[in-house]
Coordinates of N, CA and C in Angstrom, one line a residue:
M1 N -6.0 -18.4 9.8 CA -5.4 -17.3 9.0 C -6.5 -17.0 8.0
S2 N -6.8 -15.7 7.8 CA -7.7 -15.2 6.8 C -7.2 -15.5 5.4
R3 N -8.1 -15.6 4.4 CA -7.7 -15.8 3.0 C -6.8 -14.6 2.5
S4 N -7.1 -13.4 3.0 CA -6.4 -12.2 2.6 C -4.9 -12.3 3.1
L5 N -4.8 -12.6 4.4 CA -3.5 -12.7 5.0 C -2.7 -13.9 4.4
T6 N -3.4 -15.0 4.1 CA -2.7 -16.1 3.4 C -2.2 -15.7 2.0
R7 N -3.0 -15.0 1.3 CA -2.6 -14.5 0.0 C -1.3 -13.6 0.0
V8 N -1.3 -12.7 1.0 CA -0.2 -11.8 1.2 C 1.1 -12.6 1.6
T9 N 0.9 -13.5 2.5 CA 2.0 -14.3 3.0 C 2.6 -15.1 1.9
A10 N 1.8 -15.7 1.0 CA 2.2 -16.5 -0.1 C 3.0 -15.6 -1.1
A11 N 2.4 -14.4 -1.4 CA 3.1 -13.5 -2.3 C 4.5 -13.1 -1.8
L12 N 4.6 -12.8 -0.5 CA 5.9 -12.5 0.1 C 6.9 -13.7 0.0
R13 N 6.4 -14.8 0.3 CA 7.2 -16.1 0.2 C 7.7 -16.3 -1.3
D14 N 6.7 -16.2 -2.2 CA 7.0 -16.4 -3.6 C 8.0 -15.4 -4.1
A15 N 8.1 -14.2 -3.5 CA 9.0 -13.1 -3.9 C 10.4 -13.3 -3.3
G16 N 10.5 -14.3 -2.4 CA 11.8 -14.6 -1.7 C 12.0 -13.7 -0.5
L17 N 10.9 -13.1 0.0 CA 11.1 -12.3 1.2 C 10.9 -13.1 2.5
T18 N 11.6 -12.7 3.5 CA 11.5 -13.5 4.8 C 10.7 -12.7 5.9
G19 N 10.4 -11.4 5.7 CA 9.6 -10.7 6.6 C 8.2 -11.2 6.7
A20 N 7.8 -11.7 7.8 CA 6.5 -12.3 8.0 C 5.5 -11.2 8.6
P21 N 4.3 -11.3 8.2 CA 3.3 -10.4 8.8 C 3.2 -10.6 10.3
V22 N 2.9 -9.4 10.9 CA 2.7 -9.4 12.4 C 1.3 -8.8 12.7
E23 N 0.7 -9.4 13.7 CA -0.6 -8.9 14.1 C -0.4 -7.7 15.1
L24 N -1.0 -6.6 14.9 CA -0.9 -5.4 15.7 C -2.2 -5.1 16.5
G25 N -3.3 -5.7 16.1 CA -4.5 -5.2 16.6 C -5.1 -4.3 15.6
D26 N -6.2 -3.7 15.9 CA -6.9 -2.9 14.9 C -6.2 -1.6 14.6
C27 N -5.5 -1.5 13.5 CA -4.7 -0.3 13.1 C -5.2 0.2 11.8
R28 N -6.3 1.0 11.8 CA -6.8 1.4 10.5 C -6.3 2.7 10.0
T29 N -5.4 3.3 10.8 CA -4.7 4.6 10.4 C -3.2 4.4 10.4
A30 N -2.5 5.2 9.6 CA -1.1 5.1 9.5 C -0.4 5.4 10.9
Q31 N -1.0 6.3 11.6 CA -0.4 6.7 12.9 C -0.6 5.6 13.9
A32 N -1.8 4.9 13.9 CA -2.0 3.8 14.8 C -1.0 2.7 14.5
A33 N -0.8 2.4 13.2 CA 0.1 1.3 12.8 C 1.5 1.7 13.2
A34 N 1.9 2.9 13.0 CA 3.3 3.4 13.4 C 3.5 3.3 14.9
D35 N 2.5 3.7 15.7 CA 2.6 3.6 17.1 C 2.7 2.1 17.6
A36 N 2.0 1.2 16.9 CA 2.0 -0.2 17.3 C 3.3 -0.8 16.9
V37 N 3.9 -0.5 15.8 CA 5.1 -1.0 15.3 C 6.3 -0.4 16.0
G38 N 6.2 0.9 16.3 CA 7.3 1.6 16.9 C 8.2 2.2 15.9
C39 N 7.6 2.8 14.8 CA 8.3 3.5 13.8 C 7.7 4.8 13.6
T40 N 8.3 5.6 12.6 CA 7.7 6.9 12.3 C 6.5 6.7 11.4
V41 N 5.6 7.6 11.3 CA 4.4 7.5 10.5 C 4.8 7.3 9.0
D42 N 5.9 8.0 8.6 CA 6.3 7.9 7.2 C 6.8 6.5 6.8
Q43 N 7.1 5.7 7.7 CA 7.5 4.3 7.4 C 6.4 3.4 7.2
I44 N 5.2 3.9 7.3 CA 4.0 3.1 7.0 C 3.6 3.4 5.5
A45 N 3.6 2.3 4.7 CA 3.2 2.4 3.3 C 1.7 2.3 3.1
K46 N 1.0 3.4 2.9 CA -0.4 3.3 2.7 C -0.7 3.0 1.2
S47 N -1.7 2.1 1.0 CA -2.1 1.7 -0.3 C -3.4 2.4 -0.6
I48 N -3.4 3.4 -1.5 CA -4.6 4.2 -1.8 C -5.0 3.9 -3.2
V49 N -6.3 3.4 -3.4 CA -6.8 2.9 -4.7 C -7.7 4.0 -5.2
F50 N -7.5 4.3 -6.5 CA -8.4 5.2 -7.3 C -8.9 4.5 -8.5
T51 N -10.1 5.0 -8.9 CA -10.6 4.6 -10.2 C -10.2 5.6 -11.3
C52 N -10.0 5.1 -12.5 CA -9.6 6.0 -13.6 C -10.2 5.4 -14.9
S53 N -10.0 6.0 -16.0 CA -10.5 5.6 -17.2 C -10.0 4.2 -17.6
E54 N -8.9 3.8 -17.1 CA -8.3 2.5 -17.4 C -8.7 1.4 -16.4
G55 N -9.5 1.8 -15.4 CA -9.9 0.8 -14.4 C -9.5 1.4 -13.0
C56 N -8.4 0.9 -12.4 CA -8.0 1.4 -11.1 C -6.5 1.6 -11.2
A57 N -6.0 2.4 -10.2 CA -4.6 2.7 -10.0 C -4.4 2.7 -8.5
L58 N -3.2 2.3 -8.1 CA -2.8 2.3 -6.7 C -1.6 3.1 -6.5
F59 N -1.7 3.9 -5.4 CA -0.6 4.8 -5.0 C -0.1 4.4 -3.6
L60 N 1.2 4.0 -3.5 CA 1.8 3.6 -2.3 C 2.4 4.9 -1.7
T61 N 1.8 5.3 -0.6 CA 2.2 6.7 -0.1 C 2.8 6.5 1.3
A62 N 3.8 7.3 1.7 CA 4.3 7.4 3.0 C 3.2 7.8 4.0
G63 N 3.1 7.2 5.1 CA 2.0 7.4 6.1 C 1.7 8.9 6.4
G64 N 2.6 9.8 6.4 CA 2.4 11.2 6.7 C 2.0 12.0 5.5
N65 N 2.1 11.4 4.3 CA 1.8 12.2 3.1 C 0.4 11.9 2.6
Q66 N -0.1 12.8 1.7 CA -1.4 12.7 1.1 C -1.2 12.7 -0.4
V67 N -2.0 12.0 -1.1 CA -1.9 12.0 -2.6 C -2.5 13.3 -3.1
D68 N -1.7 14.0 -4.0 CA -2.1 15.2 -4.7 C -2.9 14.7 -6.0
G69 N -4.2 15.0 -6.0 CA -5.0 14.5 -7.1 C -4.5 15.0 -8.5
V70 N -4.0 16.2 -8.6 CA -3.5 16.7 -9.9 C -2.3 15.9 -10.3
R71 N -1.3 15.8 -9.5 CA -0.1 15.0 -9.8 C -0.4 13.5 -10.1
A72 N -1.2 12.9 -9.3 CA -1.6 11.5 -9.4 C -2.3 11.3 -10.8
S73 N -3.3 12.2 -11.1 CA -4.0 12.1 -12.3 C -3.1 12.2 -13.5
A74 N -2.1 13.1 -13.4 CA -1.2 13.2 -14.5 C -0.4 11.9 -14.8
L75 N 0.0 11.3 -13.7 CA 0.7 10.0 -13.8 C -0.2 8.9 -14.4
A76 N -1.5 8.9 -14.0 CA -2.4 7.8 -14.4 C -3.0 8.1 -15.8
G77 N -2.7 9.4 -16.3 CA -3.2 9.7 -17.6 C -4.7 10.1 -17.7
G78 N -5.3 10.5 -16.6 CA -6.7 10.9 -16.6 C -7.2 11.2 -15.2
R79 N -8.4 11.7 -15.2 CA -9.0 12.0 -13.9 C -9.1 10.8 -13.0
L80 N -8.8 11.0 -11.7 CA -8.9 9.9 -10.7 C -10.0 10.2 -9.7
T81 N -10.7 9.2 -9.3 CA -11.7 9.3 -8.2 C -11.3 8.2 -7.2
R82 N -11.4 8.6 -5.9 CA -11.2 7.6 -4.8 C -12.1 6.4 -5.0
A83 N -11.6 5.3 -5.0 CA -12.4 4.0 -5.2 C -13.2 3.8 -3.9
D84 N -14.4 3.3 -4.1 CA -15.3 3.0 -3.0 C -14.9 1.6 -2.5
A85 N -15.4 1.2 -1.3 CA -15.1 0.0 -0.7 C -15.3 -1.2 -1.5
D86 N -16.4 -1.3 -2.2 CA -16.7 -2.5 -3.1 C -15.7 -2.6 -4.2
T87 N -15.4 -1.5 -4.8 CA -14.4 -1.5 -5.9 C -13.0 -1.9 -5.4
V88 N -12.6 -1.4 -4.3 CA -11.3 -1.8 -3.7 C -11.3 -3.3 -3.4
R89 N -12.3 -3.8 -2.8 CA -12.4 -5.2 -2.5 C -12.4 -6.1 -3.8
A90 N -13.2 -5.6 -4.8 CA -13.3 -6.4 -6.1 C -11.9 -6.4 -6.8
V91 N -11.2 -5.3 -6.8 CA -9.9 -5.2 -7.6 C -8.8 -5.8 -6.8
T92 N -8.7 -5.5 -5.5 CA -7.5 -6.0 -4.8 C -7.8 -7.3 -4.0
G93 N -9.0 -7.5 -3.6 CA -9.3 -8.6 -2.7 C -9.2 -8.3 -1.2
F94 N -9.0 -7.0 -0.9 CA -8.8 -6.5 0.4 C -9.8 -5.5 0.8
A95 N -10.1 -5.4 2.1 CA -11.0 -4.3 2.6 C -10.1 -3.1 2.8
I96 N -10.8 -1.9 2.7 CA -10.1 -0.7 3.0 C -9.6 -0.7 4.4
G97 N -8.4 -0.3 4.6 CA -7.7 -0.4 6.0 C -6.8 -1.5 6.0
G98 N -6.9 -2.4 5.1 CA -6.0 -3.6 5.1 C -5.4 -3.9 3.7
V99 N -5.5 -2.9 2.8 CA -5.1 -3.1 1.4 C -3.5 -3.3 1.4
S100 N -3.1 -4.5 1.0 CA -1.7 -4.8 0.9 C -1.2 -4.3 -0.5
P101 N 0.1 -4.0 -0.6 CA 0.6 -3.7 -2.0 C 0.9 -4.9 -2.8
V102 N 0.7 -6.1 -2.2 CA 1.0 -7.4 -2.9 C -0.2 -8.3 -2.7
G103 N -0.3 -9.3 -3.6 CA -1.3 -10.3 -3.4 C -2.7 -9.9 -3.9
H104 N -2.8 -9.0 -4.8 CA -4.0 -8.5 -5.4 C -4.7 -9.6 -6.3
L105 N -6.0 -9.5 -6.4 CA -6.7 -10.3 -7.3 C -6.5 -10.0 -8.7
T106 N -6.3 -8.7 -9.0 CA -6.1 -8.2 -10.4 C -4.8 -7.3 -10.4
S107 N -4.2 -7.2 -11.5 CA -3.1 -6.3 -11.6 C -3.5 -4.9 -11.9
V108 N -2.9 -4.0 -11.2 CA -3.2 -2.5 -11.4 C -1.9 -1.8 -11.5
P109 N -1.9 -0.7 -12.3 CA -0.7 0.2 -12.3 C -0.5 0.7 -10.9
M110 N 0.8 0.9 -10.5 CA 1.1 1.3 -9.2 C 2.3 2.3 -9.2
W111 N 2.1 3.3 -8.3 CA 3.2 4.3 -8.1 C 3.6 4.3 -6.7
L112 N 4.8 4.6 -6.4 CA 5.4 4.6 -5.0 C 6.0 5.9 -4.7
D113 N 5.5 6.4 -3.6 CA 6.0 7.7 -3.0 C 7.5 7.6 -2.8
A114 N 8.3 8.5 -3.3 CA 9.8 8.6 -3.2 C 10.2 8.7 -1.7
R115 N 9.3 9.2 -0.9 CA 9.6 9.3 0.6 C 9.9 8.0 1.2
L116 N 9.2 7.0 0.7 CA 9.4 5.6 1.3 C 10.8 5.1 1.1
M117 N 11.4 5.6 0.0 CA 12.8 5.1 -0.3 C 13.9 5.6 0.7
A118 N 13.5 6.5 1.6 CA 14.5 7.1 2.5 C 14.7 6.1 3.7
F119 N 14.0 5.1 3.8 CA 14.1 4.2 5.0 C 14.7 2.9 4.7
D120 N 15.3 2.2 5.8 CA 15.8 0.9 5.6 C 14.7 -0.1 5.5
V121 N 13.6 0.2 6.3 CA 12.5 -0.7 6.4 C 11.2 0.1 6.4
V122 N 10.2 -0.3 5.7 CA 8.9 0.3 5.8 C 7.9 -0.9 6.1
W123 N 6.7 -0.5 6.6 CA 5.7 -1.5 7.0 C 4.4 -1.2 6.1
A124 N 3.9 -2.3 5.6 CA 2.7 -2.2 4.7 C 1.6 -3.2 5.3
A125 N 0.4 -2.9 5.0 CA -0.7 -3.7 5.4 C -0.6 -5.1 4.7
A126 N -0.9 -6.1 5.5 CA -0.8 -7.5 5.1 C -2.1 -8.2 4.7
G127 N -3.1 -7.4 4.3 CA -4.3 -7.9 3.8 C -5.5 -7.8 4.8
T128 N -5.2 -7.3 6.0 CA -6.2 -7.1 7.0 C -5.9 -5.8 7.8
P129 N -6.8 -5.2 8.4 CA -6.5 -4.0 9.2 C -5.7 -4.3 10.5
R130 N -5.5 -5.5 10.7 CA -4.8 -5.9 12.0 C -3.3 -6.4 11.7
H131 N -2.9 -6.6 10.5 CA -1.6 -7.1 10.1 C -0.8 -6.2 9.2
V132 N 0.5 -6.2 9.5 CA 1.4 -5.5 8.6 C 2.7 -6.4 8.4
F133 N 3.4 -6.0 7.4 CA 4.7 -6.8 7.2 C 5.8 -5.8 6.9
P134 N 7.0 -6.1 7.4 CA 8.2 -5.3 7.2 C 8.8 -5.6 5.8
V135 N 9.3 -4.6 5.2 CA 10.0 -4.8 3.9 C 10.9 -3.6 3.6
A136 N 12.1 -4.0 3.0 CA 13.0 -2.9 2.5 C 12.3 -2.2 1.3
P137 N 12.4 -0.9 1.2 CA 11.8 -0.2 0.1 C 12.2 -0.7 -1.3
G138 N 13.4 -1.1 -1.4 CA 13.8 -1.6 -2.7 C 13.1 -2.9 -3.1
D139 N 12.9 -3.8 -2.0 CA 12.2 -5.0 -2.2 C 10.7 -4.7 -2.5
L140 N 10.2 -3.7 -1.9 CA 8.8 -3.3 -2.1 C 8.6 -2.9 -3.6
L141 N 9.5 -2.1 -4.0 CA 9.5 -1.6 -5.4 C 9.6 -2.8 -6.4
R142 N 10.5 -3.7 -6.1 CA 10.7 -4.9 -6.9 C 9.5 -5.8 -7.0
I143 N 8.9 -6.1 -5.9 CA 7.8 -7.1 -5.9 C 6.4 -6.5 -6.3
T144 N 6.3 -5.1 -6.3 CA 5.1 -4.5 -6.7 C 5.1 -4.1 -8.2
G145 N 6.3 -3.9 -8.7 CA 6.5 -3.3 -10.0 C 6.1 -1.9 -10.1
A146 N 6.0 -1.2 -9.0 CA 5.6 0.2 -8.9 C 6.6 1.1 -9.6
T147 N 6.2 2.3 -9.9 CA 7.1 3.3 -10.4 C 7.3 4.4 -9.3
V148 N 8.5 4.7 -9.0 CA 8.7 5.8 -8.0 C 8.4 7.1 -8.7
A149 N 7.6 7.9 -8.0 CA 7.1 9.2 -8.6 C 6.8 10.2 -7.5
D150 N 6.7 11.4 -7.9 CA 6.3 12.5 -7.0 C 4.8 12.8 -7.2
F151 N 4.0 12.4 -6.3 CA 2.5 12.6 -6.4 C 1.9 13.0 -5.2
T152 N 2.6 13.5 -4.2 CA 2.1 13.9 -2.9 C 1.9 15.4 -2.8
L153 N 1.1 15.8 -1.9 CA 0.9 17.3 -1.6 C 2.2 17.7 -0.9
R154 N 2.6 19.0 -1.1 CA 3.8 19.5 -0.5 C 3.4 20.4 0.7

């Protein structure tokens, strides 16, 4: 098991969750993950990392949605720039395509797309582009400390 997957598994266990990561194969897009899991694309929780004046910010977005830069910047309190691969890895400990919402190396402010709250279960990356884990949206909110907000394009 990779260190990243081990860290996510430990974070889920420590949070009292029983949903274990599953290996899907290479699923670097929300649609590919949804097809592999057998759910709708909006049930895939994408972790999008931006840099800002305070460091980094993470936006958990439903798979079919895109982050609106203006709305997201207003939430973060300043201009956002999409984080590069090195920054994402340094802050979260994960490679782009496998960024989990839990098990980060450092703490970052996090916002959650309200669309994710419409489902009984959503699926999030488990630290690698090949693994995801199932989680109830309320549990995802609890374990990430995210704030539900409207930050997507309409």
